[in-house]
Amino acid sequence: MKKNSSSAKKPNKKPRKKNAGNGRRPWFWKLFMRVSAIGLVLLACWMVYLDAVVTSRFEGRRFEVPSRVYARPLELYDGAGVSSGSLERELALAGYRKGDGVKPGSYRRNGGHFIISTRGFRFPDGSEPRRTLSLNIYGDRIQGFSVSSGESAAIVRLEPARIGGIYPAHKEDRILVRLEEVPQLLPKALMAVEDRNFYSHFGIAPASIGRAMLANMRAGQIVQGGSTLTQQLVKNFFLTRDQTLLRKGNEALMSILLEWHYEKDDILETYLNEVYLGQAGTRSINGFGLASQFYFGESLKDLDVHQIALLVGMVKGPSYYNPRRHPERATQRRNLVISEMEDAGLIDSAKAARARGLSLGVSAKPSYSENRYPAYIDLVRRHLARDYKEADLRSEGLRIFTTLNPAIQYAAEYAVTDTLPRLASGEVGKALEATLVVTAKDSGEVLALVGGKDPQFAGFNRALDANRPIGSLIKPFTYLTALEQPDRYTLMTPVQDKSFTLEFDDGRRWQPKNYDGEERGEVPLHRALSKSYNLPAVRVGLDVGVPAVIKTMRAFGVVTPISEYPSMLLGSVAMSPVTVAQIYQGLATSGFNTPLRTIREVTDSAGRALSRYNLEVDQVADPAAVHLLQYAMQETMQEGTGRSAYYSVPKELTLAGKTGTTDDGRDSWFAGFSGDLLAVAWVGRDDNGPTALTGATGALPVWSRFMAQVPQHGFSPVVPDGVSYHWVNPEKQALTDEYCDNARLLPFISGSEPTQRVSCSGTLERKIRGWFEGLFQ
């Protein structure tokens, strides 16, 4: 009985346990399966999202490439006007290095003798090949110019200096390179150091990651990374630099997706253009193409082994291994890379030893820095805004060829920085600011622009945005309006230098005065202008009509509002220095309104022309009347308010110009031109405070200092049809003989010359004496 009862109990217990274990799973397994399924769905959705991010960002235009702004190219040929100093400065500006003159991008100088090895350049109108040039400079002129190697040419254009750029909002800069254009040693060295299995892995390298994790665990800190080049590209291209598990996971997934969609060479080329290799102010140096220029001043294809090794070594830490700040670290890192290249069989031991023995070879200064001429670039951007969207300028890699002349810009900056401290002392001296605008007289090309006493300051641009009363600079336009009526006005016409009072309908009174408070009675018109008397200018302006004077100014390019109050005849009109340069351009070109230009041509990144900005002229005034005015402006420089310019400028350089002063010297102006250049100078204070400076004691010294530095021709205008010169006696309003007392040779619009004639005693004796004097001049 016991046995039977025992056998009956056993089947009742064990089957329950067996059924509990096999017939029903624990609840957490079901939950695990559900969570896993949901996780896989979410992962799949997340992969779809990441895939879309990868493909959309990687397809089409992969980079936002800044527009590059270039100066005008320097043309070298026999007889070209250039000094040794300005040539050397321009070579340095273009990134040329002083050396043997054999390697492209280098030059050798011995006194006035130069050997220059050019890099070549793709201009809008064709490519300029590499050449080696030999030339001598004597008396600021090139002599003995020859091409010692390369394609022969009588005129050679140097690569234009890159003077700035228009950068994307994220401030990245790069020079795009194609994989086939890169020295083969560069990608091989990069893979030897950073990712030896690049062409065999699928985006991530588990073995490398494992080794890195083990090394980091042993060291107790991060001492080794396991990222592939693909992962590094994903991190730079798509992600932030945050060290989180989520970011690392995204990096791995996106790397796999990138490798799935694109060829290895495509990924490698993108890496070469994307990798971060340094900082230049607020912009980052991305890619090996720009890094080569930034650190060596050379094209990537011209780099040697030790230079390639340095750039590859900097991938690990551009700031830590910055060769300019930390040359010892950079040298150690470079030599380590050279050893890696030797171990990988990329170079032999002899070449490795020689490379390790060389200096870093880094240029003293970056060949490309922030915008060198911020005020000028500001004007370029405003001109570009007429035809291009800001987004395109920041991202399409346009090449913008400007009219800036580096030698003239240097002279303009020096004139401002050297002269301004001499004009005043104390608080007034500290507060003084100045601007200088220089254009080519005949073409209206803006050659130089200084926006303030600190030319490198990228803030308020006074040359464009400081709208200040122009004072007596308005007088030439008043007198031009009058001279266009030759039946009423000539240069000899007497005008009244006497005070008067105007009373307006509302009872207000206005009584203009001369700057010196003097009155001279009746004076000829040409003297009233050259001496800048106020009272005659107002009288003439009221006579021809304020609206007529405004119409003349509009024709010459003024677009801002002008009040019709009589006070505008003494320069209460506010203008910027650039606007003044615009209207004086028409006076310098005999009445042709020539819009100012800063841009010659714009091309896309491949060199295809997009826009050409050719010379435009519009005749807006009678050339005959303008010629008379130019005579009076030349007299201003010889006998009038501008004569102190010849303390600095050679006496033989014929100039024409006009001073301008406002109340209490708040604004000091000078505008004038030679045969080649027109320049406008302004001196004043940002707070509009008094300076006690006049146009002759403030702006004119700045203007003269500039003009004295630049080789140029004197102003010698062609006499237009309908103008003839006559010897006259202005006091008697009559024709006279050349050798008479008070005789003056004046131009007249035909038919407006005097009809009366006065003679003088001793005419024959004076003629004979003049004839003998002429023999010895």
CSV table of C-alpha atoms in Angstrom, one decimal, residues 496-740:
chain,number,residue,atom,x,y,z
A,496,GLN,CA,30.8,140.9,-56.2
A,497,ASP,CA,32.6,140.0,-53.0
A,498,LYS,CA,30.3,142.1,-50.9
A,499,SER,CA,28.1,141.1,-48.0
A,500,PHE,CA,24.3,141.0,-48.3
A,501,THR,CA,21.3,139.8,-46.3
A,502,LEU,CA,18.5,137.5,-47.4
A,503,GLU,CA,15.2,137.8,-45.7
A,504,PHE,CA,12.7,134.9,-46.0
A,505,ASP,CA,8.9,135.0,-46.0
A,506,ASP,CA,8.8,133.7,-42.4
A,507,GLY,CA,11.0,136.6,-41.2
A,508,ARG,CA,14.2,134.6,-40.9
A,509,ARG,CA,17.4,136.4,-42.1
A,510,TRP,CA,20.5,134.8,-43.6
A,511,GLN,CA,23.7,136.8,-44.0
A,512,PRO,CA,26.6,134.7,-45.5
A,513,LYS,CA,30.2,135.7,-44.8
A,514,ASN,CA,33.6,134.9,-46.1
A,515,TYR,CA,35.7,132.5,-44.1
A,516,ASP,CA,38.2,135.3,-43.2
A,517,GLY,CA,35.5,137.9,-42.7
A,518,GLU,CA,37.1,140.1,-45.4
A,519,GLU,CA,35.3,141.7,-48.4
A,520,ARG,CA,37.2,142.5,-51.6
A,521,GLY,CA,34.7,144.2,-53.8
A,522,GLU,CA,34.7,143.2,-57.4
A,523,VAL,CA,36.9,140.1,-58.3
A,524,PRO,CA,37.1,138.0,-61.5
A,525,LEU,CA,35.2,134.7,-61.3
A,526,HIS,CA,38.4,132.6,-61.7
A,527,ARG,CA,39.9,134.2,-58.6
A,528,ALA,CA,36.7,133.9,-56.6
A,529,LEU,CA,36.8,130.1,-57.1
A,530,SER,CA,40.6,129.6,-56.7
A,531,LYS,CA,40.5,131.7,-53.4
A,532,SER,CA,37.2,130.0,-52.4
A,533,TYR,CA,35.4,133.3,-51.5
A,534,ASN,CA,31.9,132.6,-50.2
A,535,LEU,CA,30.1,135.8,-51.1
A,536,PRO,CA,30.7,135.6,-54.9
A,537,ALA,CA,29.7,131.9,-54.9
A,538,VAL,CA,26.4,132.6,-53.2
A,539,ARG,CA,25.7,135.6,-55.5
A,540,VAL,CA,26.4,133.6,-58.6
A,541,GLY,CA,24.4,130.7,-57.3
A,542,LEU,CA,21.4,132.8,-56.6
A,543,ASP,CA,21.7,134.4,-60.0
A,544,VAL,CA,21.7,131.1,-62.0
A,545,GLY,CA,19.2,129.7,-59.5
A,546,VAL,CA,19.5,127.1,-56.8
A,547,PRO,CA,17.4,124.6,-58.7
A,548,ALA,CA,19.8,124.9,-61.7
A,549,VAL,CA,22.8,124.1,-59.4
A,550,ILE,CA,21.0,121.1,-58.0
A,551,LYS,CA,20.2,119.9,-61.5
A,552,THR,CA,23.9,120.1,-62.3
A,553,MET,CA,24.8,118.0,-59.2
A,554,ARG,CA,22.1,115.4,-60.1
A,555,ALA,CA,23.6,115.1,-63.5
A,556,PHE,CA,27.0,114.3,-62.0
A,557,GLY,CA,25.7,111.5,-59.8
A,558,VAL,CA,24.1,112.9,-56.6
A,559,VAL,CA,21.0,110.8,-55.7
A,560,THR,CA,20.5,111.9,-52.1
A,561,PRO,CA,18.0,114.7,-51.3
A,562,ILE,CA,19.3,118.2,-51.6
A,563,SER,CA,17.4,121.1,-49.9
A,564,GLU,CA,16.7,124.2,-52.1
A,565,TYR,CA,17.7,126.6,-49.4
A,566,PRO,CA,20.4,129.1,-50.4
A,567,SER,CA,22.7,127.7,-47.7
A,568,MET,CA,23.3,124.7,-49.9
A,569,LEU,CA,25.4,127.0,-52.1
A,570,LEU,CA,28.0,127.0,-49.2
A,571,GLY,CA,27.9,123.3,-48.9
A,572,SER,CA,25.2,122.4,-46.4
A,573,VAL,CA,24.6,119.4,-48.6
A,574,ALA,CA,25.8,116.2,-46.8
A,575,MET,CA,27.6,113.5,-48.9
A,576,SER,CA,29.9,110.6,-48.2
A,577,PRO,CA,33.5,110.7,-49.5
A,578,VAL,CA,32.7,108.1,-52.1
A,579,THR,CA,29.8,110.2,-53.4
A,580,VAL,CA,32.1,113.2,-53.6
A,581,ALA,CA,34.6,111.1,-55.6
A,582,GLN,CA,31.7,110.2,-58.0
A,583,ILE,CA,30.7,113.8,-58.7
A,584,TYR,CA,34.3,115.0,-59.0
A,585,GLN,CA,35.0,112.2,-61.4
A,586,GLY,CA,32.9,114.0,-63.9
A,587,LEU,CA,34.9,117.2,-63.4
A,588,ALA,CA,38.1,115.3,-64.0
A,589,THR,CA,36.8,113.7,-67.2
A,590,SER,CA,35.6,116.9,-68.9
A,591,GLY,CA,31.9,116.5,-68.1
A,592,PHE,CA,31.4,112.7,-68.5
A,593,ASN,CA,29.6,111.0,-65.7
A,594,THR,CA,31.6,107.8,-65.1
A,595,PRO,CA,30.1,105.5,-62.5
A,596,LEU,CA,32.6,104.3,-60.0
A,597,ARG,CA,33.6,100.7,-60.4
A,598,THR,CA,35.3,98.3,-58.0
A,599,ILE,CA,34.7,95.1,-60.0
A,600,ARG,CA,36.1,94.2,-63.4
A,601,GLU,CA,34.7,90.7,-63.8
A,602,VAL,CA,33.0,87.9,-61.8
A,603,THR,CA,33.4,84.2,-62.7
A,604,ASP,CA,32.1,81.0,-61.2
A,605,SER,CA,34.5,78.6,-59.4
A,606,ALA,CA,35.4,76.9,-62.7
A,607,GLY,CA,36.4,80.2,-64.3
A,608,ARG,CA,33.4,80.8,-66.5
A,609,ALA,CA,32.5,84.4,-66.9
A,610,LEU,CA,29.3,85.5,-65.2
A,611,SER,CA,29.5,89.3,-65.3
A,612,ARG,CA,31.7,91.9,-66.9
A,613,TYR,CA,31.7,95.5,-65.7
A,614,ASN,CA,32.9,97.6,-68.5
A,615,LEU,CA,33.5,101.3,-68.7
A,616,GLU,CA,30.3,103.4,-68.9
A,617,VAL,CA,30.3,107.1,-69.7
A,618,ASP,CA,27.5,109.6,-70.1
A,619,GLN,CA,28.1,113.2,-71.1
A,620,VAL,CA,26.3,115.4,-68.7
A,621,ALA,CA,28.0,118.7,-69.1
A,622,ASP,CA,29.4,120.9,-71.9
A,623,PRO,CA,33.1,119.9,-72.2
A,624,ALA,CA,34.0,123.5,-73.1
A,625,ALA,CA,32.5,124.8,-69.8
A,626,VAL,CA,34.1,122.1,-67.8
A,627,HIS,CA,37.5,123.0,-69.4
A,628,LEU,CA,37.1,126.5,-68.1
A,629,LEU,CA,36.3,125.2,-64.6
A,630,GLN,CA,39.4,122.9,-64.8
A,631,TYR,CA,41.5,125.9,-65.5
A,632,ALA,CA,40.2,127.6,-62.3
A,633,MET,CA,40.8,124.4,-60.3
A,634,GLN,CA,44.4,124.3,-61.6
A,635,GLU,CA,44.7,127.9,-60.5
A,636,THR,CA,43.5,126.8,-57.0
A,637,MET,CA,46.6,124.6,-56.8
A,638,GLN,CA,49.0,127.2,-58.1
A,639,GLU,CA,47.8,130.4,-56.5
A,640,GLY,CA,44.8,129.6,-54.3
A,641,THR,CA,43.8,127.5,-51.3
A,642,GLY,CA,45.5,124.4,-52.5
A,643,ARG,CA,49.0,125.8,-53.1
A,644,SER,CA,50.5,124.3,-50.0
A,645,ALA,CA,50.2,120.9,-51.7
A,646,TYR,CA,53.5,121.7,-53.4
A,647,TYR,CA,55.3,121.6,-50.1
A,648,SER,CA,55.0,117.8,-50.6
A,649,VAL,CA,54.3,117.3,-54.3
A,650,PRO,CA,56.9,118.0,-57.1
A,651,LYS,CA,56.4,121.4,-58.6
A,652,GLU,CA,56.3,120.1,-62.1
A,653,LEU,CA,53.3,117.9,-61.4
A,654,THR,CA,50.2,119.8,-62.6
A,655,LEU,CA,47.2,119.3,-60.4
A,656,ALA,CA,43.6,120.5,-60.1
A,657,GLY,CA,41.6,120.6,-56.9
A,658,LYS,CA,39.3,122.2,-54.4
A,659,THR,CA,39.3,122.7,-50.7
A,660,GLY,CA,36.2,122.4,-48.5
A,661,THR,CA,35.6,123.5,-44.9
A,662,THR,CA,32.5,123.6,-42.7
A,663,ASP,CA,31.8,125.7,-39.6
A,664,ASP,CA,34.4,125.4,-36.8
A,665,GLY,CA,36.4,123.0,-39.0
A,666,ARG,CA,34.0,120.2,-38.2
A,667,ASP,CA,34.7,118.9,-41.7
A,668,SER,CA,37.9,119.3,-43.6
A,669,TRP,CA,37.7,118.3,-47.3
A,670,PHE,CA,40.0,118.2,-50.3
A,671,ALA,CA,39.2,116.8,-53.8
A,672,GLY,CA,41.6,116.9,-56.6
A,673,PHE,CA,43.2,115.1,-59.5
A,674,SER,CA,46.3,114.6,-61.6
A,675,GLY,CA,46.6,113.2,-65.1
A,676,ASP,CA,46.1,109.7,-63.7
A,677,LEU,CA,44.4,109.8,-60.3
A,678,LEU,CA,41.5,111.4,-58.5
A,679,ALA,CA,41.6,111.4,-54.7
A,680,VAL,CA,39.1,112.7,-52.1
A,681,ALA,CA,40.2,113.2,-48.5
A,682,TRP,CA,38.1,114.0,-45.5
A,683,VAL,CA,39.2,114.8,-41.9
A,684,GLY,CA,36.9,115.3,-39.0
A,685,ARG,CA,35.4,113.8,-35.8
A,686,ASP,CA,32.8,111.1,-35.5
A,687,ASP,CA,31.0,113.2,-32.8
A,688,ASN,CA,30.9,116.1,-35.2
A,689,GLY,CA,32.9,118.2,-32.8
A,690,PRO,CA,35.1,121.2,-33.9
A,691,THR,CA,38.6,120.7,-35.1
A,692,ALA,CA,39.8,124.2,-36.0
A,693,LEU,CA,41.1,122.6,-39.3
A,694,THR,CA,40.4,124.0,-42.7
A,695,GLY,CA,40.4,122.1,-46.0
A,696,ALA,CA,43.9,123.4,-46.5
A,697,THR,CA,45.2,122.5,-43.1
A,698,GLY,CA,43.4,119.1,-42.6
A,699,ALA,CA,42.4,117.1,-45.6
A,700,LEU,CA,44.9,118.7,-48.0
A,701,PRO,CA,48.0,117.4,-46.1
A,702,VAL,CA,46.6,113.9,-46.2
A,703,TRP,CA,45.8,114.2,-49.9
A,704,SER,CA,49.3,115.7,-50.7
A,705,ARG,CA,51.1,113.1,-48.7
A,706,PHE,CA,49.4,110.4,-50.8
A,707,MET,CA,50.0,112.2,-54.1
A,708,ALA,CA,53.7,112.6,-53.3
A,709,GLN,CA,54.2,108.9,-53.0
A,710,VAL,CA,52.7,107.7,-56.3
A,711,PRO,CA,54.4,108.0,-59.6
A,712,GLN,CA,52.0,109.7,-62.0
A,713,HIS,CA,51.5,112.3,-64.8
A,714,GLY,CA,50.5,115.8,-64.5
A,715,PHE,CA,47.0,117.0,-65.4
A,716,SER,CA,47.1,118.3,-69.0
A,717,PRO,CA,43.6,118.5,-70.4
A,718,VAL,CA,42.9,118.5,-74.1
A,719,VAL,CA,41.4,121.7,-75.3
A,720,PRO,CA,37.9,120.8,-76.6
A,721,ASP,CA,36.4,122.2,-79.7
A,722,GLY,CA,34.8,125.6,-79.2
A,723,VAL,CA,37.5,126.8,-76.7
A,724,SER,CA,40.2,129.2,-77.4
A,725,TYR,CA,42.8,130.9,-75.2
A,726,HIS,CA,43.4,134.6,-75.2
A,727,TRP,CA,45.6,137.0,-73.4
A,728,VAL,CA,43.4,139.4,-71.4
A,729,ASN,CA,43.6,142.0,-68.8
A,730,PRO,CA,40.9,140.9,-66.2
A,731,GLU,CA,40.8,144.3,-64.5
A,732,LYS,CA,40.0,146.1,-67.7
A,733,GLN,CA,37.8,143.3,-69.2
A,734,ALA,CA,39.7,143.4,-72.4
A,735,LEU,CA,42.1,141.6,-74.7
A,736,THR,CA,45.7,142.5,-74.3
A,737,ASP,CA,49.2,141.5,-75.3
A,738,GLU,CA,51.2,138.7,-73.8
A,739,TYR,CA,53.9,140.8,-72.2
A,740,CYS,CA,51.7,143.5,-70.8
